[in-house]
Short mmCIF file of C-alpha atoms in Angstrom, two decimals:
data_model
loop_
_atom_site.label_atom_id
_atom_site.label_comp_id
_atom_site.label_asym_id
_atom_site.label_seq_id
_atom_site.Cartn_x
_atom_site.Cartn_y
_atom_site.Cartn_z
CA MET A 1 -16.34 50.54 -14.32
CA ARG A 2 -19.58 48.64 -14.09
CA LYS A 3 -20.53 46.44 -11.22
CA HIS A 4 -19.99 42.79 -11.95
CA ARG A 5 -23.17 40.79 -12.43
CA LYS A 6 -22.95 37.21 -11.30
CA LYS A 7 -23.90 34.50 -13.73
CA PRO A 8 -26.88 32.25 -12.96
CA TRP A 9 -25.75 29.34 -10.82
CA TRP A 10 -26.55 26.79 -13.52
CA LEU A 11 -24.07 28.44 -15.89
CA LYS A 12 -21.19 28.90 -13.45
CA PRO A 13 -19.85 25.32 -13.74
CA PHE A 14 -19.17 26.00 -17.43
CA THR A 15 -17.39 29.33 -16.92
CA VAL A 16 -13.90 29.32 -18.46
CA ARG A 17 -11.00 31.67 -17.84
CA SER A 18 -9.74 33.42 -20.95
CA ILE A 19 -6.09 33.10 -21.93
CA GLU A 20 -5.72 36.89 -21.75
CA GLN A 21 -7.05 36.92 -18.22
CA THR A 22 -4.67 34.14 -17.23
CA ARG A 23 -1.66 36.04 -18.57
CA VAL A 24 -2.68 39.25 -16.79
CA GLU A 25 -2.95 37.36 -13.51
CA ALA A 26 0.44 35.74 -14.04
CA ALA A 27 2.01 39.12 -14.81
CA HIS A 28 0.67 40.60 -11.57
CA SER A 29 1.71 37.70 -9.35
CA GLU A 30 3.35 38.67 -6.05
CA MET A 31 5.66 35.65 -6.16
CA LYS A 32 9.33 36.18 -6.98
CA ARG A 33 10.55 35.04 -10.40
CA THR A 34 13.89 33.53 -9.40
CA LEU A 35 13.97 29.99 -10.86
CA ASN A 36 16.14 29.21 -13.90
CA ILE A 37 16.35 26.10 -16.11
CA LEU A 38 18.64 24.20 -13.73
CA ASP A 39 16.33 24.98 -10.83
CA LEU A 40 13.33 23.64 -12.75
CA VAL A 41 15.10 20.45 -13.85
CA SER A 42 16.21 20.00 -10.26
CA VAL A 43 12.62 20.39 -9.08
CA GLY A 44 11.49 17.68 -11.50
CA ILE A 45 14.25 15.29 -10.50
CA GLY A 46 13.73 16.11 -6.85
CA ALA A 47 10.09 15.03 -7.04
CA SER A 48 10.62 12.03 -9.33
CA ILE A 49 13.62 10.05 -8.09
CA GLY A 50 12.54 8.72 -4.76
CA MET A 51 10.00 6.18 -3.69
CA GLY A 52 9.59 4.80 -7.19
CA ILE A 53 13.12 3.43 -6.87
CA PHE A 54 13.59 3.36 -3.12
CA THR A 55 10.27 1.74 -2.14
CA PHE A 56 7.66 0.92 -4.78
CA ALA A 57 10.00 -0.79 -7.23
CA GLY A 58 10.55 -3.46 -4.58
CA ILE A 59 6.85 -3.89 -3.84
CA ALA A 60 5.92 -4.01 -7.54
CA ALA A 61 8.66 -6.50 -8.43
CA ALA A 62 8.03 -8.80 -5.48
CA GLU A 63 4.24 -8.90 -5.68
CA LYS A 64 3.30 -8.15 -9.29
CA ALA A 65 5.93 -8.19 -12.04
CA GLY A 66 9.10 -9.98 -11.04
CA PRO A 67 12.05 -9.11 -13.33
CA SER A 68 9.60 -7.60 -15.83
CA ILE A 69 9.49 -4.58 -13.51
CA VAL A 70 11.95 -3.20 -16.07
CA VAL A 71 9.20 -3.38 -18.71
CA SER A 72 6.82 -1.77 -16.21
CA PHE A 73 9.19 1.18 -15.89
CA VAL A 74 9.40 1.44 -19.69
CA ILE A 75 5.59 1.39 -20.04
CA SER A 76 5.16 4.03 -17.36
CA GLY A 77 7.98 6.10 -18.83
CA ILE A 78 6.40 6.08 -22.30
CA ALA A 79 3.02 6.97 -20.85
CA ALA A 80 4.58 9.77 -18.86
CA ALA A 81 6.48 11.04 -21.93
CA PHE A 82 3.27 11.51 -23.93
CA THR A 83 1.74 13.46 -21.07
CA ALA A 84 4.96 15.39 -20.42
CA LEU A 85 4.77 16.72 -23.98
CA SER A 86 1.19 17.85 -23.34
CA TYR A 87 2.20 19.47 -20.05
CA SER A 88 5.01 21.27 -21.87
CA GLU A 89 2.61 22.80 -24.38
CA MET A 90 0.17 23.83 -21.66
CA ALA A 91 2.91 25.34 -19.50
CA SER A 92 4.27 27.38 -22.40
CA MET A 93 0.78 28.66 -23.21
CA ILE A 94 -0.66 29.15 -19.69
CA PRO A 95 2.19 30.02 -17.27
CA MET A 96 0.08 29.74 -14.09
CA ALA A 97 1.04 28.10 -10.80
CA GLY A 98 -2.11 25.96 -10.75
CA SER A 99 -0.65 23.37 -13.14
CA ALA A 100 -3.38 21.08 -14.55
CA TYR A 101 -5.97 23.01 -12.57
CA ALA A 102 -5.15 26.26 -14.39
CA TYR A 103 -5.11 24.56 -17.80
CA THR A 104 -8.52 22.99 -17.20
CA CYS A 105 -9.95 26.38 -16.18
CA ALA A 106 -9.20 27.63 -19.68
CA ALA A 107 -10.33 24.49 -21.50
CA MET A 108 -13.29 22.96 -19.66
CA GLY A 109 -14.64 25.42 -17.14
CA GLU A 110 -14.59 25.88 -13.40
CA PHE A 111 -16.36 22.67 -12.29
CA ILE A 112 -13.96 20.30 -14.06
CA ALA A 113 -11.11 22.58 -12.99
CA TRP A 114 -12.24 22.21 -9.37
CA ILE A 115 -12.39 18.44 -9.74
CA ILE A 116 -8.88 18.25 -11.16
CA GLY A 117 -7.61 20.64 -8.50
CA TRP A 118 -9.25 18.51 -5.84
CA ASN A 119 -7.42 15.49 -7.26
CA LEU A 120 -4.12 17.34 -7.42
CA ILE A 121 -4.53 17.81 -3.69
CA LEU A 122 -4.85 14.04 -3.46
CA GLU A 123 -1.81 13.52 -5.70
CA TYR A 124 0.62 15.90 -4.04
CA MET A 125 -0.40 15.78 -0.40
CA VAL A 126 -0.87 12.02 -0.28
CA GLY A 127 2.25 11.61 -2.41
CA ALA A 128 4.34 13.61 0.04
CA ALA A 129 2.90 11.59 2.94
CA THR A 130 3.71 8.34 1.14
CA VAL A 131 7.32 9.35 0.60
CA SER A 132 7.64 10.50 4.19
CA ILE A 133 6.76 6.96 5.29
CA GLY A 134 9.41 5.48 3.00
CA TRP A 135 11.90 8.08 4.24
CA SER A 136 11.11 7.02 7.79
CA ALA A 137 11.90 3.38 7.01
CA TYR A 138 15.28 4.25 5.50
CA PHE A 139 16.11 6.69 8.29
CA ILE A 140 15.51 4.01 10.94
CA ALA A 141 17.55 1.51 8.92
CA PHE A 142 20.43 3.98 8.70
CA LEU A 143 20.43 4.60 12.45
CA GLU A 144 20.66 0.86 13.06
CA ILE A 145 23.44 0.32 10.50
CA ALA A 146 25.58 3.35 11.33
CA PHE A 147 25.02 3.76 15.07
CA ASN A 148 23.36 0.52 16.21
CA CYS A 149 20.51 2.72 17.44
CA LYS A 150 17.16 0.97 17.59
CA ILE A 151 13.87 2.78 18.06
CA SER A 152 10.72 1.06 19.25
CA THR A 153 8.61 -0.03 16.28
CA LYS A 154 5.58 1.50 17.95
CA TRP A 155 6.96 4.97 17.17
CA VAL A 156 8.06 4.35 13.57
CA ASN A 157 5.07 2.53 12.08
CA SER A 158 1.46 3.43 11.33
CA PRO A 159 -1.23 2.62 13.89
CA VAL A 160 -3.48 1.17 11.16
CA ALA A 161 -3.03 -1.22 8.24
CA PHE A 162 -5.19 -2.13 5.26
CA PHE A 163 -5.98 -5.85 5.23
CA GLY A 164 -8.41 -7.35 2.74
CA GLU A 165 -11.10 -4.70 2.37
CA ALA A 166 -10.84 -3.01 5.75
CA PHE A 167 -8.51 -1.05 8.02
CA ILE A 168 -7.23 -2.80 11.12
CA THR A 169 -5.25 -1.52 14.10
CA THR A 170 -1.60 -2.56 14.43
CA GLY A 171 -0.87 -1.66 18.04
CA ASN A 172 1.63 1.00 16.96
CA TYR A 173 1.36 4.64 18.06
CA LEU A 174 2.61 6.97 15.32
CA ASN A 175 5.25 7.17 12.62
CA LEU A 176 7.17 10.01 14.25
CA PRO A 177 10.03 10.31 11.69
CA ALA A 178 7.45 10.72 8.90
CA ILE A 179 5.76 13.49 10.87
CA ALA A 180 9.08 15.20 11.62
CA ILE A 181 10.34 15.37 8.02
CA SER A 182 7.06 16.91 6.84
CA LEU A 183 7.09 19.61 9.49
CA VAL A 184 10.76 20.50 8.98
CA PHE A 185 10.24 21.11 5.26
CA THR A 186 7.04 23.00 5.92
CA ILE A 187 9.04 25.51 7.95
CA LEU A 188 11.68 25.78 5.20
CA LEU A 189 9.07 26.35 2.48
CA CYS A 190 7.57 29.28 4.36
CA PHE A 191 10.76 31.23 3.61
CA ASP A 192 12.14 32.46 0.25
CA ILE A 193 11.61 29.97 -2.61
CA ARG A 194 15.28 30.42 -3.51
CA GLN A 195 16.35 28.88 -0.20
CA SER A 196 14.09 25.87 -0.74
CA THR A 197 15.40 25.26 -4.25
CA ARG A 198 18.99 25.50 -3.04
CA VAL A 199 18.32 22.85 -0.42
CA ASN A 200 16.61 20.75 -3.06
CA ALA A 201 19.57 21.12 -5.44
CA VAL A 202 21.94 19.74 -2.80
CA LEU A 203 19.58 16.85 -2.06
CA VAL A 204 19.21 16.08 -5.78
CA VAL A 205 22.97 15.97 -6.38
CA VAL A 206 23.40 13.57 -3.45
CA LYS A 207 20.47 11.49 -4.69
CA VAL A 208 21.69 11.13 -8.29
CA LEU A 209 25.22 10.29 -7.19
CA THR A 210 23.80 7.67 -4.82
CA VAL A 211 21.75 6.04 -7.57
CA LEU A 212 24.71 6.00 -9.97
CA LEU A 213 26.99 4.57 -7.29
CA THR A 214 24.46 1.81 -6.64
CA ILE A 215 24.14 0.95 -10.32
CA PHE A 216 27.84 0.81 -11.15
CA THR A 217 28.88 -0.93 -7.94
CA CYS A 218 26.20 -3.63 -7.95
CA ILE A 219 26.11 -4.41 -11.67
CA LYS A 220 28.92 -6.94 -11.34
CA TYR A 221 26.85 -8.93 -8.83
CA ILE A 222 24.04 -9.62 -11.31
CA ASN A 223 23.09 -13.29 -11.57
CA PRO A 224 21.43 -13.93 -14.96
CA ASP A 225 19.42 -16.79 -13.43
CA ASN A 226 17.42 -14.23 -11.46
CA TYR A 227 15.94 -12.97 -14.74
CA THR A 228 14.32 -16.35 -15.40
CA PRO A 229 11.42 -16.38 -15.85
CA PHE A 230 11.41 -12.75 -16.92
CA PHE A 231 7.59 -12.78 -16.83
CA PRO A 232 6.69 -15.03 -13.88
CA PRO A 233 3.57 -17.11 -14.66
CA ASN A 234 0.29 -15.62 -13.54
CA GLU A 235 -1.05 -17.15 -10.33
CA GLY A 236 -4.68 -17.08 -11.39
CA GLU A 237 -5.36 -13.55 -10.17
CA PHE A 238 -5.30 -10.38 -12.24
CA GLY A 239 -2.16 -8.39 -11.51
CA LYS A 240 -0.38 -11.28 -9.79
CA TYR A 241 2.53 -11.78 -12.22
CA GLY A 242 2.19 -12.52 -15.90
CA ILE A 243 1.40 -9.77 -18.42
CA SER A 244 -1.35 -8.36 -16.22
CA GLY A 245 1.16 -8.15 -13.37
CA THR A 246 3.56 -6.19 -15.55
CA PHE A 247 0.88 -3.63 -16.39
CA SER A 248 -0.35 -3.53 -12.79
CA ALA A 249 3.22 -2.89 -11.65
CA ALA A 250 3.45 -0.10 -14.22
CA THR A 251 0.60 1.60 -12.40
CA THR A 252 2.39 1.20 -9.07
CA VAL A 253 5.74 2.57 -10.26
CA PHE A 254 3.99 5.30 -12.23
CA PHE A 255 4.24 7.10 -8.90
CA THR A 256 7.88 7.80 -9.70
CA TYR A 257 6.99 9.90 -12.75
CA ILE A 258 4.77 12.47 -11.08
CA GLY A 259 7.72 14.82 -10.63
CA PHE A 260 7.58 16.57 -13.98
CA ASP A 261 4.11 17.98 -13.37
CA VAL A 262 5.33 19.61 -10.16
CA VAL A 263 7.59 21.74 -12.39
CA SER A 264 4.50 23.36 -13.91
CA SER A 265 3.28 24.41 -10.45
CA THR A 266 6.27 26.78 -10.18
CA SER A 267 5.28 28.75 -13.30
CA GLN A 268 4.86 32.04 -11.47
CA GLU A 269 8.32 31.73 -9.90
CA ALA A 270 10.19 30.87 -13.12
CA LYS A 271 12.23 33.62 -14.80
CA ASN A 272 11.14 32.66 -18.32
CA PRO A 273 8.28 30.17 -17.93
CA GLN A 274 7.27 29.90 -21.60
CA ARG A 275 10.78 28.77 -22.56
CA ASP A 276 12.12 27.12 -19.41
CA LEU A 277 9.16 25.05 -18.21
CA PRO A 278 9.12 22.64 -21.19
CA ILE A 279 12.88 22.13 -20.78
CA GLY A 280 12.47 21.49 -17.06
CA ILE A 281 9.59 19.06 -17.61
CA LEU A 282 11.10 16.99 -20.42
CA GLY A 283 14.69 17.14 -19.14
CA SER A 284 13.83 15.85 -15.68
CA LEU A 285 11.62 13.09 -17.11
CA LEU A 286 14.38 11.85 -19.44
CA ILE A 287 16.95 11.65 -16.66
CA CYS A 288 14.56 9.93 -14.26
CA THR A 289 13.39 7.36 -16.81
CA PHE A 290 16.96 6.25 -17.51
CA LEU A 291 17.79 5.91 -13.81
CA ASN A 292 14.56 4.04 -13.02
CA ILE A 293 15.13 1.43 -15.72
CA ALA A 294 18.79 0.95 -14.78
CA VAL A 295 18.03 0.46 -11.09
CA GLY A 296 15.17 -1.96 -11.85
CA LEU A 297 17.47 -4.03 -14.06
CA VAL A 298 20.23 -4.21 -11.45
CA MET A 299 17.86 -4.78 -8.53
CA THR A 300 16.12 -7.82 -9.99
CA GLY A 301 19.39 -9.14 -11.39
CA VAL A 302 21.11 -9.21 -8.01
CA VAL A 303 18.18 -10.11 -5.72
CA PRO A 304 15.54 -12.77 -6.45
CA TYR A 305 12.41 -10.71 -6.98
CA GLY A 306 10.44 -12.42 -4.22
CA ASP A 307 12.98 -11.21 -1.65
CA LEU A 308 12.61 -7.52 -2.48
CA HIS A 309 9.62 -7.07 -0.19
CA PRO A 310 9.55 -9.64 2.65
CA ALA A 311 6.10 -10.55 3.96
CA GLY A 312 4.96 -8.51 6.93
CA GLN A 313 7.37 -5.65 6.29
CA ASN A 314 5.67 -2.29 6.88
CA ALA A 315 7.54 -0.42 4.14
CA ALA A 316 9.71 -1.88 1.42
CA LYS A 317 13.45 -1.18 1.44
CA PRO A 318 14.64 -2.75 -1.83
CA ILE A 319 17.83 -0.72 -2.10
CA ALA A 320 18.87 -1.76 1.41
CA ILE A 321 18.10 -5.40 0.50
CA LEU A 322 20.07 -5.03 -2.73
CA ILE A 323 23.16 -3.74 -0.93
CA ALA A 324 22.86 -6.38 1.82
CA THR A 325 22.85 -9.10 -0.84
CA THR A 326 26.18 -7.89 -2.20
CA GLY A 327 27.73 -7.94 1.28
CA LEU A 328 29.28 -4.49 0.79
CA ASN A 329 28.70 -3.00 4.24
CA TRP A 330 30.48 0.27 3.42
CA LEU A 331 28.16 0.76 0.46
CA ASN A 332 25.17 0.03 2.65
CA ILE A 333 26.02 2.95 4.93
CA VAL A 334 26.77 5.36 2.06
CA VAL A 335 23.68 4.44 0.06
CA SER A 336 21.43 4.48 3.11
CA LEU A 337 22.54 8.04 3.84
CA GLY A 338 22.12 9.02 0.18
CA THR A 339 18.68 7.44 0.10
CA ILE A 340 17.64 9.48 3.12
CA PHE A 341 18.69 12.69 1.36
CA GLY A 342 17.10 11.58 -1.91
CA SER A 343 13.68 10.68 -0.59
CA ALA A 344 13.66 13.84 1.53
CA SER A 345 13.81 15.97 -1.61
CA VAL A 346 10.62 14.32 -2.88
CA VAL A 347 8.75 15.38 0.26
CA LEU A 348 10.12 18.92 -0.12
CA ILE A 349 9.10 19.35 -3.76
CA LEU A 350 5.66 17.75 -3.45
CA LEU A 351 4.84 20.02 -0.52
CA MET A 352 6.05 22.96 -2.61
CA GLY A 353 3.75 22.02 -5.48
CA GLN A 354 0.81 21.33 -3.19
CA SER A 355 0.96 24.72 -1.49
CA ARG A 356 1.03 26.57 -4.81
CA ILE A 357 -1.91 24.70 -6.28
CA LEU A 358 -3.97 25.34 -3.14
CA ASN A 359 -2.99 29.01 -3.36
CA ALA A 360 -4.06 29.22 -7.02
CA MET A 361 -7.42 27.65 -6.17
CA ALA A 362 -7.87 30.02 -3.22
CA ILE A 363 -7.20 33.03 -5.46
CA ASP A 364 -10.07 31.81 -7.61
CA GLY A 365 -12.33 31.66 -4.55
CA PHE A 366 -12.49 27.91 -4.05
CA PHE A 367 -10.98 28.29 -0.58
CA PRO A 368 -11.24 31.11 1.99
CA GLU A 369 -9.36 34.33 1.16
CA VAL A 370 -6.70 33.73 3.81
CA ALA A 371 -5.40 30.82 1.73
CA ALA A 372 -4.71 33.21 -1.17
CA ARG A 373 -2.35 35.43 0.79
CA ILE A 374 1.33 35.74 -0.03
CA HIS A 375 3.86 36.49 2.71
CA PRO A 376 4.77 40.19 2.42
CA LYS A 377 8.48 39.58 3.01
CA TYR A 378 9.26 36.12 1.65
CA LYS A 379 6.69 36.17 -1.20
CA THR A 380 5.59 32.58 -0.51
CA PRO A 381 2.06 31.18 -0.02
CA TRP A 382 2.61 30.78 3.70
CA PHE A 383 -0.88 29.73 4.76
CA THR A 384 -1.29 26.94 2.22
CA THR A 385 2.29 25.82 2.91
CA ILE A 386 1.54 25.36 6.61
CA LEU A 387 -1.80 23.69 5.87
CA SER A 388 -0.22 21.27 3.38
CA GLY A 389 2.60 20.38 5.75
CA VAL A 390 0.37 19.71 8.74
CA LEU A 391 -2.03 17.53 6.75
CA CYS A 392 0.89 15.64 5.19
CA ALA A 393 2.36 15.02 8.64
CA LEU A 394 -0.94 13.62 9.89
CA LEU A 395 -1.36 11.30 6.90
CA GLY A 396 2.25 10.07 7.03
CA GLY A 397 2.06 9.50 10.77
CA VAL A 398 -1.12 7.45 10.69
CA LEU A 399 -1.73 5.65 7.38
CA PRO A 400 0.15 2.70 5.79
CA VAL A 401 2.34 3.20 2.73
CA ASP A 402 0.56 0.80 0.35
CA VAL A 403 -2.83 2.52 0.63
CA LEU A 404 -1.31 5.98 0.13
CA GLY A 405 0.80 4.89 -2.85
CA ASP A 406 -2.10 3.55 -4.89
CA MET A 407 -4.23 6.62 -4.07
CA THR A 408 -1.45 8.86 -5.36
CA SER A 409 -1.29 6.96 -8.65
CA VAL A 410 -5.05 7.36 -9.14
CA GLY A 411 -4.91 11.13 -8.69
CA THR A 412 -1.93 11.38 -11.03
CA LEU A 413 -3.55 9.36 -13.81
CA PHE A 414 -6.73 11.42 -13.64
CA ALA A 415 -4.75 14.67 -13.93
CA PHE A 416 -2.67 13.31 -16.81
CA PHE A 417 -5.80 12.25 -18.70
CA LEU A 418 -7.35 15.72 -18.50
CA VAL A 419 -4.15 17.57 -19.44
CA ASN A 420 -3.95 15.54 -22.66
CA ILE A 421 -7.59 16.34 -23.44
CA ASN A 422 -6.94 20.03 -22.68
CA VAL A 423 -4.31 20.18 -25.42
CA ILE A 424 -6.84 19.03 -28.00
CA ILE A 425 -9.54 21.43 -26.80
CA LEU A 426 -7.29 24.49 -26.68
CA ARG A 427 -5.74 23.76 -30.10
CA PHE A 428 -9.23 24.18 -31.57
CA LYS A 429 -10.46 26.88 -29.21
CA TYR A 430 -7.37 29.12 -29.49
CA PRO A 431 -5.53 28.04 -32.64
CA GLY A 432 -3.73 31.35 -33.03
CA LYS A 433 -2.56 31.86 -29.47
CA PRO A 434 1.25 31.80 -29.09
CA ARG A 435 2.81 28.62 -27.80
CA ARG A 436 6.59 28.47 -27.32
CA PHE A 437 6.31 24.67 -27.40
CA LYS A 438 3.88 22.49 -29.36
CA VAL A 439 3.20 18.78 -29.07
CA PRO A 440 4.63 17.18 -32.24
CA LEU A 441 2.52 15.24 -34.77
CA GLY A 442 -0.47 17.54 -34.44
CA PRO A 443 -3.10 17.93 -31.72
CA PHE A 444 -4.38 14.35 -31.78
CA VAL A 445 -1.73 11.61 -31.91
CA ILE A 446 0.30 12.15 -28.76
CA PRO A 447 -2.48 13.60 -26.55
CA ILE A 448 -4.79 10.70 -27.44
CA LEU A 449 -2.04 8.17 -26.77
CA GLY A 450 -1.27 9.86 -23.45
CA ALA A 451 -4.94 9.91 -22.45
CA GLY A 452 -5.47 6.31 -23.58
CA ILE A 453 -2.52 4.94 -21.64
CA SER A 454 -3.68 6.83 -18.56
CA VAL A 455 -7.08 5.12 -18.85
CA LEU A 456 -5.42 1.72 -19.40
CA LEU A 457 -3.27 2.10 -16.29
CA PHE A 458 -6.27 3.33 -14.33
CA CYS A 459 -8.06 0.06 -15.14
CA THR A 460 -5.31 -1.95 -13.44
CA ILE A 461 -5.78 -0.20 -10.10
CA PRO A 462 -7.29 -2.35 -7.30
CA ALA A 463 -11.04 -1.99 -6.91
CA SER A 464 -10.73 -0.88 -3.28
CA THR A 465 -8.48 2.01 -4.31
CA ILE A 466 -10.92 3.09 -7.02
CA VAL A 467 -13.70 3.08 -4.40
CA HIS A 468 -11.59 5.33 -2.17
CA PHE A 469 -10.92 7.58 -5.17
CA PHE A 470 -14.62 8.02 -5.97
CA ILE A 471 -15.35 8.73 -2.32
CA TRP A 472 -12.75 11.50 -2.51
CA MET A 473 -14.34 12.73 -5.75
CA GLY A 474 -17.78 12.71 -4.12
CA ILE A 475 -16.51 14.83 -1.26
CA GLY A 476 -15.12 17.27 -3.81
CA VAL A 477 -18.44 17.54 -5.65
CA VAL A 478 -20.26 18.25 -2.38
CA ILE A 479 -17.77 20.99 -1.44
CA TYR A 480 -18.17 22.59 -4.88
CA ALA A 481 -21.97 22.48 -4.70
CA PHE A 482 -22.21 24.02 -1.24
CA TYR A 483 -19.19 26.36 -1.25
CA GLY A 484 -17.14 26.63 -4.42
CA CYS A 485 -20.01 27.36 -6.79
CA SER A 486 -21.07 30.31 -4.64
CA TYR A 487 -17.67 31.90 -4.04
CA THR A 488 -15.58 31.14 -7.12
CA ARG A 489 -14.31 34.16 -9.06
CA ILE A 490 -12.90 32.48 -12.16
CA ASN A 491 -14.89 34.72 -14.50
CA ILE A 492 -13.64 37.87 -12.77
CA LEU A 493 -10.19 39.32 -13.34
CA HIS A 494 -8.34 39.49 -10.03
CA VAL A 495 -4.84 40.72 -9.40
CA SER A 496 -2.48 39.60 -6.62
CA GLY A 497 -5.14 37.42 -5.06
CA TYR A 498 -7.75 40.16 -4.63
CA GLN A 499 -10.87 40.56 -6.74
CA THR A 500 -11.04 43.41 -9.22
CA VAL A 501 -14.52 44.16 -10.45
CA LYS A 502 -14.79 43.84 -14.20
CA GLU A 503 -17.48 42.77 -16.59
CA SER A 504 -16.71 39.25 -17.81
CA THR A 505 -16.02 38.96 -21.50
#
């Protein structure tokens, strides 16, 4: 076996991983293959049904779309469906835990792969932190409703807020419940993946039953007058009601559709990834889209849209407001408890996906070798799990929900755009490679529509959020230039997280 000769530094950013190499690495993974179709669908639902319904639907309806939030959910659902089809093809072809990062390695090379991986960190970690803040708000509300227990606001709200174009202090200390939920699930995820998915399955069942109970109980309280005007007139500012508000709200609630891509991050723990991952991705998206639209319709039909997010409220609680409007106190307690369970599953699954993407990137040398290690007993990426959980706890304990939510949507849209482009590239680069699932209508129609809608939604994001996004991107480029480019091993075959010397083909 010859000694590996490194490529010149100016060629390394364009190095791609071959499909054969990817499959060898997947076959030698130390992770346990224990997840079946139901587990994967549960993972998708667990990540999707949460703050899109329980928090951001209220913010988007009250401040951007009004009753047309229903249309916003439809737009986001269609956009997500195009991309879900692309994810399904990629997952059936490249069954690696890195999700969009792994697909981009094979299509565009290590530099773009690093950039998308860096943004997946933004998507999952910030997403989990965002949901932990919403979970905190519902948990405090439940304690007050069920036990008349009130906790000082200084310990349940963020110490900073985003006002205008700058952060300001609020006088609060920390959001302790948000920190606690992140750390509890971090501990759980360090153990066998089977235990985590069982907990998630229980949380998902409670969550879906809660959403259905809310829909069928509150539907009789709908006041048709609340749907008029369905598209509130624009107030002279882009994204403030009107058609632009509907599209801007679609970007906000797009957060609720990020769950299906988490399914692809469990590729190396699925029993039959080529067959089961597309079913898990598309099945979870279909269920979540139906529930999102139904809740949005009932919510704005029962409550005047302006009341769904009262001014000055730290985190929106639209479901709690919906139930309070009906006057059904018993339902308020039941749904509050169900909402707590439901949003908790989102934190669990996003942390699961984050740790596995970080681990995949560490195996490729983008992070120190310790981050590539798998626990010898539990077969989980323990180091990246702990790192993800601690960072999520810090973000959730300190930052406000609105800033984190928009940042999550940016990272998601960027990942979705590249996955659609990857389908086109790999159809031409590897036309004969086996794919258990193919995007219908050829390699152009659906991927181009998915990429185009992602760009359209990206354009509706507030300028301040885009600035934050490019700052994050800039940090990623600097890290690649000074660390990743020197240590990456994408063009070397490595098994079980350790480098095996082999001449690159």
